[in-house]
Short mmCIF file of C-alpha atoms in Angstrom, two decimals:
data_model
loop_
_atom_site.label_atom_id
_atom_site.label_comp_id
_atom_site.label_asym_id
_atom_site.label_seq_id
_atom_site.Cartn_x
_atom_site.Cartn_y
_atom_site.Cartn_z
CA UNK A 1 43.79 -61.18 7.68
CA UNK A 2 41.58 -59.66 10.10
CA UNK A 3 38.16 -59.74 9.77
CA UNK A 4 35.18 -57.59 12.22
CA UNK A 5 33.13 -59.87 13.97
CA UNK A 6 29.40 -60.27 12.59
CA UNK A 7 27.88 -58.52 16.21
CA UNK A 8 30.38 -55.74 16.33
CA UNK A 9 29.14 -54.69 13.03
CA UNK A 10 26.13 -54.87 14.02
CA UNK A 11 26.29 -52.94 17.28
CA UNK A 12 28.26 -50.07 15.18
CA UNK A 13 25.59 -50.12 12.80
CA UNK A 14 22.78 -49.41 15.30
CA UNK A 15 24.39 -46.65 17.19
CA UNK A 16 24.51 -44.65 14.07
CA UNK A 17 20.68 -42.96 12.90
CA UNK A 18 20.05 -44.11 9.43
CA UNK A 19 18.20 -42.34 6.75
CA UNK A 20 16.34 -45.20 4.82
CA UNK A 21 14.20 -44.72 1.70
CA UNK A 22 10.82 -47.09 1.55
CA UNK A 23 9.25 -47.04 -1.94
CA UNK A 24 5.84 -48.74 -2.00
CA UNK A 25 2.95 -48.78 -0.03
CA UNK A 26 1.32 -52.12 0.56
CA UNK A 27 1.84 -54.89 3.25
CA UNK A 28 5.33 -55.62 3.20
CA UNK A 29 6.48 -52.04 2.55
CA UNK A 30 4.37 -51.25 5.52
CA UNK A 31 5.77 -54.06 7.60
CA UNK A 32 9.48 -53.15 6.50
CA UNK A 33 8.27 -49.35 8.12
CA UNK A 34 8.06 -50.67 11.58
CA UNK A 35 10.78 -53.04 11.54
CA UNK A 36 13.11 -49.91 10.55
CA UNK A 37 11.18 -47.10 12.88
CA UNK A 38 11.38 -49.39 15.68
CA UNK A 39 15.08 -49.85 15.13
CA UNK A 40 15.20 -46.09 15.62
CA UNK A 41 15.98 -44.99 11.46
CA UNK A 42 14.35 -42.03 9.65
CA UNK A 43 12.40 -43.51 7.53
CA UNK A 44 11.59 -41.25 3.91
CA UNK A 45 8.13 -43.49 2.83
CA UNK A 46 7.19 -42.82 -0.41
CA UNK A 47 3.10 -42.77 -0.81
CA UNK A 48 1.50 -42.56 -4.13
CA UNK A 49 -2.06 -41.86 -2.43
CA UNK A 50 -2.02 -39.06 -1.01
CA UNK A 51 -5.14 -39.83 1.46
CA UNK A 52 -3.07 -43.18 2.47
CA UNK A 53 -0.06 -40.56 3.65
CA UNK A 54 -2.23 -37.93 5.17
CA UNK A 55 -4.00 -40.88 7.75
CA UNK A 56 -0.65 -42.25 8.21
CA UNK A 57 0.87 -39.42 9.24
CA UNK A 58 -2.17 -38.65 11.03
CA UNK A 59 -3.10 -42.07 12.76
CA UNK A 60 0.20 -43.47 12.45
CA UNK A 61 -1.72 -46.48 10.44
CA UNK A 62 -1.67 -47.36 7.32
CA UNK A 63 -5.65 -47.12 6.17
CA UNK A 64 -5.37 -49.82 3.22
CA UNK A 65 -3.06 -52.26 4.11
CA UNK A 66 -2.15 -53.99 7.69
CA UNK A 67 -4.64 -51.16 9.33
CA UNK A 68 -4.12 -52.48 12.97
CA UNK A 69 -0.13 -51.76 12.63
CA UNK A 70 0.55 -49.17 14.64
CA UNK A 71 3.47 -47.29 13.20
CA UNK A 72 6.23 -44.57 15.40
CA UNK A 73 5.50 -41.66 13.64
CA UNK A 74 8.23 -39.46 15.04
CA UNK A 75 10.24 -41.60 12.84
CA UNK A 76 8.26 -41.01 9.63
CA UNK A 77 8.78 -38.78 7.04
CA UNK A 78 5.93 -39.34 4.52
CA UNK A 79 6.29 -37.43 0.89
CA UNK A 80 4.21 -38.09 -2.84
CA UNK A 81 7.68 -37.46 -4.68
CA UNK A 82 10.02 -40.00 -5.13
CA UNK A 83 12.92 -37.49 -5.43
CA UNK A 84 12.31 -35.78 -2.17
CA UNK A 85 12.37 -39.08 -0.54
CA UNK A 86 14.82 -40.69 -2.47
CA UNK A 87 17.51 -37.47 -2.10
CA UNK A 88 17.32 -37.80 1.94
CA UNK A 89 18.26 -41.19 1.92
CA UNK A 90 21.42 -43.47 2.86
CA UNK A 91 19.64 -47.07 1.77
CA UNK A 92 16.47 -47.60 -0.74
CA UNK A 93 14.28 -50.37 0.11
CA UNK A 94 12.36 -51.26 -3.43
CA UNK A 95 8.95 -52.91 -2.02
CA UNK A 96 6.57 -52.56 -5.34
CA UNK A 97 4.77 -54.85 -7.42
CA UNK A 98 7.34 -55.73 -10.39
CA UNK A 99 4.73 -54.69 -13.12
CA UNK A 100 5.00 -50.27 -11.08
CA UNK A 101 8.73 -50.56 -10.37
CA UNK A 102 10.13 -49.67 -14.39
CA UNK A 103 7.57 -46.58 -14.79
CA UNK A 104 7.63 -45.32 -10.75
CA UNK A 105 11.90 -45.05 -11.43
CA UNK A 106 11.01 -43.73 -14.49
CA UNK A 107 10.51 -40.42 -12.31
CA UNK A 108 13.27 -39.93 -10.72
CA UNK A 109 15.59 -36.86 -11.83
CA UNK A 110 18.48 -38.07 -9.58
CA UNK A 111 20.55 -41.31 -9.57
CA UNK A 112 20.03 -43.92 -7.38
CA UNK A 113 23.90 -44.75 -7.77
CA UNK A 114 25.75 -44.14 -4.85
CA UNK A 115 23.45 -45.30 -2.63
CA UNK A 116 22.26 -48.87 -1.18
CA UNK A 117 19.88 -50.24 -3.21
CA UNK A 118 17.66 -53.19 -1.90
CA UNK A 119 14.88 -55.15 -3.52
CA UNK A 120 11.96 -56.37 -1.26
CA UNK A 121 10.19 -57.70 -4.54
CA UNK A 122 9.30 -60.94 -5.40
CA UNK A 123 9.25 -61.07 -9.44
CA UNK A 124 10.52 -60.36 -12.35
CA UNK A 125 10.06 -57.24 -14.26
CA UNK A 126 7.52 -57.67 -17.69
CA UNK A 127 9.86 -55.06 -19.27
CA UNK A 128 13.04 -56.85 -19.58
CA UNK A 129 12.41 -60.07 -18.45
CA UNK A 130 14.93 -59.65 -15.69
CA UNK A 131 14.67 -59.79 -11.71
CA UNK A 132 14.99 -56.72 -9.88
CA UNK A 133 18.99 -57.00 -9.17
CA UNK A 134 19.51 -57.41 -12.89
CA UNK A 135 17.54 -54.99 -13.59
CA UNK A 136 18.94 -52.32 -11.38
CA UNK A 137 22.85 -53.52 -12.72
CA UNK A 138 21.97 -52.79 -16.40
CA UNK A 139 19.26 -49.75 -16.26
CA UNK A 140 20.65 -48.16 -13.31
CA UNK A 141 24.44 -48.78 -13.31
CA UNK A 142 24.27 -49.88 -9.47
CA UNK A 143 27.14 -52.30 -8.44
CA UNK A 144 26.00 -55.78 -7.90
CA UNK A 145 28.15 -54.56 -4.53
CA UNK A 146 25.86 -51.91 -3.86
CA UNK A 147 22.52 -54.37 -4.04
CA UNK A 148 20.24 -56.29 -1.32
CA UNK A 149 17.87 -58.41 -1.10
CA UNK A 150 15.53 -59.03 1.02
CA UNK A 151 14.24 -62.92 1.36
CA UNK A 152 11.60 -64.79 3.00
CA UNK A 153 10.35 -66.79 4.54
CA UNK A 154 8.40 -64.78 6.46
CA UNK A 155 4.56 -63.07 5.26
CA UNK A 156 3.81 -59.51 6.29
CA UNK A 157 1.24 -59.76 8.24
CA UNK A 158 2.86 -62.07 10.53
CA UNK A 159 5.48 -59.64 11.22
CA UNK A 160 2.96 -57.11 11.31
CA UNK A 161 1.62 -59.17 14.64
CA UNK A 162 5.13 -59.66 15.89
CA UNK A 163 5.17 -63.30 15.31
CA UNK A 164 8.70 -65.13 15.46
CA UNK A 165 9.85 -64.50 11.59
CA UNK A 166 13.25 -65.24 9.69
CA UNK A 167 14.61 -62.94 6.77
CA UNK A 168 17.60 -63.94 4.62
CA UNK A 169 19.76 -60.35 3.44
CA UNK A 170 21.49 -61.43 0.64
CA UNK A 171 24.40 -59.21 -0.68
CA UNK A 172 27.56 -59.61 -2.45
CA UNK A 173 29.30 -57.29 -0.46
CA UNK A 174 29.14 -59.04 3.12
CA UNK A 175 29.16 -56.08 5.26
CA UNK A 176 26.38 -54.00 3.36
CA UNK A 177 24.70 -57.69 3.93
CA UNK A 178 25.23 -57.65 8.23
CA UNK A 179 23.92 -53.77 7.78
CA UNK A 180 20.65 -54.50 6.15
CA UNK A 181 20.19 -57.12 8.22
CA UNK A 182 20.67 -55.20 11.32
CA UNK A 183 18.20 -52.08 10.15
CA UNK A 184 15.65 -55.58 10.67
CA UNK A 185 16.65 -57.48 13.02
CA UNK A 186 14.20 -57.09 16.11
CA UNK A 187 13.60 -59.19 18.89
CA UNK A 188 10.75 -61.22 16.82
CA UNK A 189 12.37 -60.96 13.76
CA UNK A 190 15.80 -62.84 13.21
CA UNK A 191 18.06 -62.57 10.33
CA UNK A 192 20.68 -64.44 8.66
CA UNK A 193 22.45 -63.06 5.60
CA UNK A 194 23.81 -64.80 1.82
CA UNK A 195 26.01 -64.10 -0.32
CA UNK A 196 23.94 -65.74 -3.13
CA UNK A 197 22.06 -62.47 -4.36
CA UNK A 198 20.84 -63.84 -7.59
CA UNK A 199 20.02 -67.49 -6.24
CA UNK A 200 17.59 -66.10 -3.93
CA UNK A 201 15.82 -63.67 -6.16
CA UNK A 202 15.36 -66.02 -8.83
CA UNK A 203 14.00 -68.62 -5.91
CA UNK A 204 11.42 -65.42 -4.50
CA UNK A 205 10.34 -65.51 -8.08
CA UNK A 206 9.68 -68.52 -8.35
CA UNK A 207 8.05 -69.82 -4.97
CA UNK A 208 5.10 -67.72 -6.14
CA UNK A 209 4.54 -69.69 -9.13
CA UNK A 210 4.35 -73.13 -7.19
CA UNK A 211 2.44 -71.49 -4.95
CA UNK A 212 -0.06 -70.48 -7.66
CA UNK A 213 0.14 -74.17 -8.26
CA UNK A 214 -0.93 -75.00 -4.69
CA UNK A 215 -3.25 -72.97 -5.08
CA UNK A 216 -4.76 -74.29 -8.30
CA UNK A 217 -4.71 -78.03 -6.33
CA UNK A 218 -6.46 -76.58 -3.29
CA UNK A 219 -8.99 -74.93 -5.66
CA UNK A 220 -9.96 -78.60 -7.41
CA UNK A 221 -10.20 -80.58 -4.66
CA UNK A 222 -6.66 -82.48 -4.17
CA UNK A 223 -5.82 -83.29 -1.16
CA UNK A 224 -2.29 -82.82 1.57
CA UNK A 225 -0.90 -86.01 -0.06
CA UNK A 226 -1.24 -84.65 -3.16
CA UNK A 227 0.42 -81.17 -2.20
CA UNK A 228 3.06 -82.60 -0.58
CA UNK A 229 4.37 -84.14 -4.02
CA UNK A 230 3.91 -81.26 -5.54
CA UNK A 231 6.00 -79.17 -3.34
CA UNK A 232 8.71 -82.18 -3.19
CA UNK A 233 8.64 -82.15 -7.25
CA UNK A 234 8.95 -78.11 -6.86
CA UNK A 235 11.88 -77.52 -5.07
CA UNK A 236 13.57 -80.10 -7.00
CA UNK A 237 12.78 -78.04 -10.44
CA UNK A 238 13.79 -74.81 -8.50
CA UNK A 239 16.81 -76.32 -7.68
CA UNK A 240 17.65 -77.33 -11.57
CA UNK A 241 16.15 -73.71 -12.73
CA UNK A 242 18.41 -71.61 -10.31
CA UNK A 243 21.27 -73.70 -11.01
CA UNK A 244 21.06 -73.25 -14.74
CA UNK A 245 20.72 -69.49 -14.24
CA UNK A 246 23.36 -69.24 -11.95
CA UNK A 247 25.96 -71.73 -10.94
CA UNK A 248 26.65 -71.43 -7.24
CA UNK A 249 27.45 -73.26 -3.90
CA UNK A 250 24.33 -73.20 -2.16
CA UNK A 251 21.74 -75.34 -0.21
CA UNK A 252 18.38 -75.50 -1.72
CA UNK A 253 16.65 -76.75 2.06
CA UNK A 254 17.49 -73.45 3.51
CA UNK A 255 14.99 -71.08 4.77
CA UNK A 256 15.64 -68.44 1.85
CA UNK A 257 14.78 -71.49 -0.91
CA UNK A 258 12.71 -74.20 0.72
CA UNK A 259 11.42 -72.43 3.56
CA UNK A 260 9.80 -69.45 1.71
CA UNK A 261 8.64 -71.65 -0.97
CA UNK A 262 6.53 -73.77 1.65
CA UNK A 263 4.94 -70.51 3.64
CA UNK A 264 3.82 -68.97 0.81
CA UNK A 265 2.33 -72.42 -1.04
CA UNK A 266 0.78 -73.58 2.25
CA UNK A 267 -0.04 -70.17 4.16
CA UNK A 268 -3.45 -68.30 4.31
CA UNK A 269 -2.27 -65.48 4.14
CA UNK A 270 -0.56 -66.33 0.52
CA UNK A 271 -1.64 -64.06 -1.84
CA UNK A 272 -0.10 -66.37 -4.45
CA UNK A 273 -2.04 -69.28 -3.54
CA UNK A 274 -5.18 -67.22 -2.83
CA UNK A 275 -5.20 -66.75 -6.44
CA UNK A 276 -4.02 -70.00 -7.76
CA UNK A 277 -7.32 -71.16 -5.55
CA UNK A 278 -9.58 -69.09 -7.66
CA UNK A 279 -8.25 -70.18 -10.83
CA UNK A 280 -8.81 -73.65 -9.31
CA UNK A 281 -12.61 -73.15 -8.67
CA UNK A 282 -13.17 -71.50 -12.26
CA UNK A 283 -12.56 -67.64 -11.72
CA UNK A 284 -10.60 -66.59 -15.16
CA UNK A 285 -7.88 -64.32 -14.29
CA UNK A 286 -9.70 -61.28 -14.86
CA UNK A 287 -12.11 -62.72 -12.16
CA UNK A 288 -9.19 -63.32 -9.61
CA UNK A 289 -7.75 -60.33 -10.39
CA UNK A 290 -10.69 -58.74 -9.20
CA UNK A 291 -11.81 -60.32 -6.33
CA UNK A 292 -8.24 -59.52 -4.69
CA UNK A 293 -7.21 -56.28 -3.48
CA UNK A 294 -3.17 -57.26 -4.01
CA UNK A 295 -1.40 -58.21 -6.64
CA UNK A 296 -0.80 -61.81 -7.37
CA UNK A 297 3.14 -61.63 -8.31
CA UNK A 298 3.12 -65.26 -9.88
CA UNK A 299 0.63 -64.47 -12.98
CA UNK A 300 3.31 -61.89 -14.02
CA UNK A 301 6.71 -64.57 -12.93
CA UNK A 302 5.12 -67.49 -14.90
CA UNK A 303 4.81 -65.99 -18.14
CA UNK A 304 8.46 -64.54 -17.99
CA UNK A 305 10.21 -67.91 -16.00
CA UNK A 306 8.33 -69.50 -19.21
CA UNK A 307 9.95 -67.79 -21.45
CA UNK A 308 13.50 -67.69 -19.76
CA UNK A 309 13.24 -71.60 -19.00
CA UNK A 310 13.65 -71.93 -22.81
CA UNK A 311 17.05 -69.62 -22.69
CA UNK A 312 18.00 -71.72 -19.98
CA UNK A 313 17.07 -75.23 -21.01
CA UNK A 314 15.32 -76.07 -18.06
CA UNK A 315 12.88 -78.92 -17.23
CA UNK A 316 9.90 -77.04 -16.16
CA UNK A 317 6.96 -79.49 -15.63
CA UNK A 318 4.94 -77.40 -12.96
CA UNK A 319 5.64 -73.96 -14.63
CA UNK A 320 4.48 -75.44 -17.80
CA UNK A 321 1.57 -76.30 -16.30
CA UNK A 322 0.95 -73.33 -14.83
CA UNK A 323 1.35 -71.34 -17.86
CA UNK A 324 -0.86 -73.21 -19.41
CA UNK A 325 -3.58 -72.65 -17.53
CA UNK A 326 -2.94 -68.68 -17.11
CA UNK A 327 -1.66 -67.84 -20.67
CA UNK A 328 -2.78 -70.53 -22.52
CA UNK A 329 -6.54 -70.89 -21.17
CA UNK A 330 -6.25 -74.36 -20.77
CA UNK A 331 -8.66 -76.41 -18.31
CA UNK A 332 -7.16 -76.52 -15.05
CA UNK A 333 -8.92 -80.06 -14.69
CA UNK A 334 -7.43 -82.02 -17.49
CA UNK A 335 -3.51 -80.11 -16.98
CA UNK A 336 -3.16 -81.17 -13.27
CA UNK A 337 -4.35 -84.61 -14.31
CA UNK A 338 -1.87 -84.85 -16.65
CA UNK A 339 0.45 -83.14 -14.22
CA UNK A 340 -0.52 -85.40 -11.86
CA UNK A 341 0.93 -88.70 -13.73
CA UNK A 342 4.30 -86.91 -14.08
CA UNK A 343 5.20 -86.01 -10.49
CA UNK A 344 7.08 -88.28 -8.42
#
C-alpha cells in the first residue's frame, strides 16, 4: 500500500482557500482567528456581542479579549447567527466554554453533519456529563471520523504574541488530522497530530483540575517542592483515569498529556490556576467567579470527572480533593494537609 507523504498533504491542503467556521469569542477563539487568516482561509467568526463584531470588523481587534492582536480583516467574515456562519463553512472550530456549547447548538436549523467538526474546548459538558467529541457522536450524529481536536500545550496569549507554541490535532481519520493541523501550522506555531481523540480530550479536561489544584497550593502558601509532587502524583492519576476511560497505546509524557498539564498548572497566564489561587487565599467560588473576567473550565470538569471517576473506578486522590473544596465547602487548609500525607 501506498500511502501520501505527511508534507505533500500538507502543501495540497494550503493551496486550496478554506472556508472555516470559528464559534466563540474569547482568547483562544481569537487566537485560532489569526492562526487561520494568516494561513490565508475565510474565516465565518461567529460573535454573540454585537459591539465585539462591529470593532472587530472595524479595528480588526478584538475589544474584550487579546486587544493588542491585530487580526487580517480581508479574511474575516464576522456574523451574530450561527447558521449564516455555520452554512458557509467547510470545517467548524468549537472554541466555547463547555457550560454555552449545548444551548448556542441548540440554534442551529441546519446540521453540522457533513462537515468537519473540531473541538477547541477544554471540559466536559454539565448536560451529559460527556466531553465535547462524545457529545457531538451521540447529539449530533457526527462520525468520530469527521471530529478534531485541538490540544495544548500552548496558552492563547502566547500565540497571540507569536511565541514558539506546539498544538497536538488529534483525529481518527489521519488525513482530516494533517489538514487541521496545516490550517495552524505557522512559522511560530508547530504541530504534531494523534490519533488518540478521546485520550487527549479527557487529558484537556483534566489538566484544568490539577491546575485548580496548583492553584489552591500557590494560594496557601506551599512551596515549588511541594508543587512538584503534586504535579508528579497528577499525571500519574491522569494516566490511570484516561486509561480506565479508554484503553489505548499512548505515552502519557507527551506534550498533548504532560506538557499541557504543566503550562497550564505552572503558567500566569492559567486561568485555571488563577482561580484555584483565589480559592486558596479564601475567595468562595462566587468570589472567584467574580473577580475573573473568563471562565474557569475546572470548577465545571471537577464536579463531572467526580462523578464519572465512580463509573470508572478510578483512584482519584487530587480530584477528590478538589471537589471537596469546590462542591463540598470544605477548608482548603485542613484537605491539602491531609492531601499532603498521601502524595508521594
Amino acid at each position: 500500500m501506498v500511502t501520501t507523504p505527511k508534507t505533500v498533504i500538507q502543501g495540497e491542503i494550503l493551496k486550496k482557500t478554506h472556508k472555516v467556521a470559528v464559534i466563540g469569542g474569547g482568547s483562544w477563539a481569537t487566537a485560532i482567528v489569526k492562526l487561520l487568516t494568516e494561513n490565508k482561509c475565510k474565516v465565518y467568526w461567529y460573535m454573540r456581542n454585537e459591539s465585539a463584531k462591529t470593532t472587530i470588523e472595524k479595528q480588526g481587534r478584538n475589544p474584550n479579549y487579546l486587544t493588542s492582536t491585530v487580526l487580517r480583516k480581508k479574511s474575516l467574515f464576522l456574523r451574530t447567527d450561527i447558521n449564516e456562519i455555520v452554512s458557509n463553512a467547510d470545517v467548524v472550530i468549537l472554541a466555547i466554554p463547555t457550560a454555552f456549547l449545548v444551548d448556542e447548538l441548540a440554534k442551529l436549523a441546519i446540521p453540522l453533519k457533513g462537515k468537519i467538526i473540531v473541538s477547541a474546548i477544554k471540559g466536559v459538558i454539565p448536560e451529559t456529563l460527556q466531553i465535547v467529541g462524545e457529545y457531538l457522536h451521540d447529539s449530533h450524529d457526527i462520525p468520530y471520523e469527521d471530529i478534531g481536536v485541538i490540544a495544548g500545550p500552548s496558552h492563547a496569549e502566547e500565540v497571540a504574541m507569536e511565541k514558539l507554541s506546539y498544538l497536538t490535532i488529534a483525529s481518527k481519520d489521519p488525513r482530516k488530522a494533517i489538514l487541521i493541523s496545516a490550517l495552524l501550522k505557522t512559522k511560530y506555531v508547530r504541530t504534531t497530530t494523534s490519533n488518540d481523540i478521546i485520550g487527549t480530550e479527557y487529558a484537556a479536561m483534566l489538566k484544568n483540575i490539577y491546575a485548580l489544584a496548583a492553584g489552591i497550593a500557590h494560594g496557601l502558601g506551599y512551596g515549588d517542592n511541594f508543587q512538584s509532587v503534586l504535579m508528579s502524583n497528577a499525571i500519574r492519576e491522569m494516566k490511570r483515569y484516561i486509561r480506565n476511560v479508554h484503553k489505548l497505546k499512548r505515552n502519557i509524557n507527551n506534550s498533548a498529556y504532560l506538557g499541557d498539564l504543566l503550562v497550564t498548572a505552572y503558567s500566569g497566564f492559567s486561568r485555571n490556576r488563577t482561580f484555584g489561587n483565589l480559592i486558596g487565599k479564601g475567595y468562595t467560588v462566587k468570589s472567584a467567579q467574580a473577580e475573573m473576567n473568563m471562565i474557569a473550565e475546572g470548577y465545571y470538569a471537577c464536579g463531572s470527572a467526580k462523578s464519572m471517576s465512580r463509573e470508572f473506578k478510578t483512584r482519584t486522590t487530587i480530584i477528590d480533593a478538589v471537589h471537596a473544596i469546590l462542591y463540598e465547602h470544605k477548608n482548603p487548609e485542613k484537605v491539602f494537609e491531609k492531601l499532603s500525607r498521601k502524595m508521594n
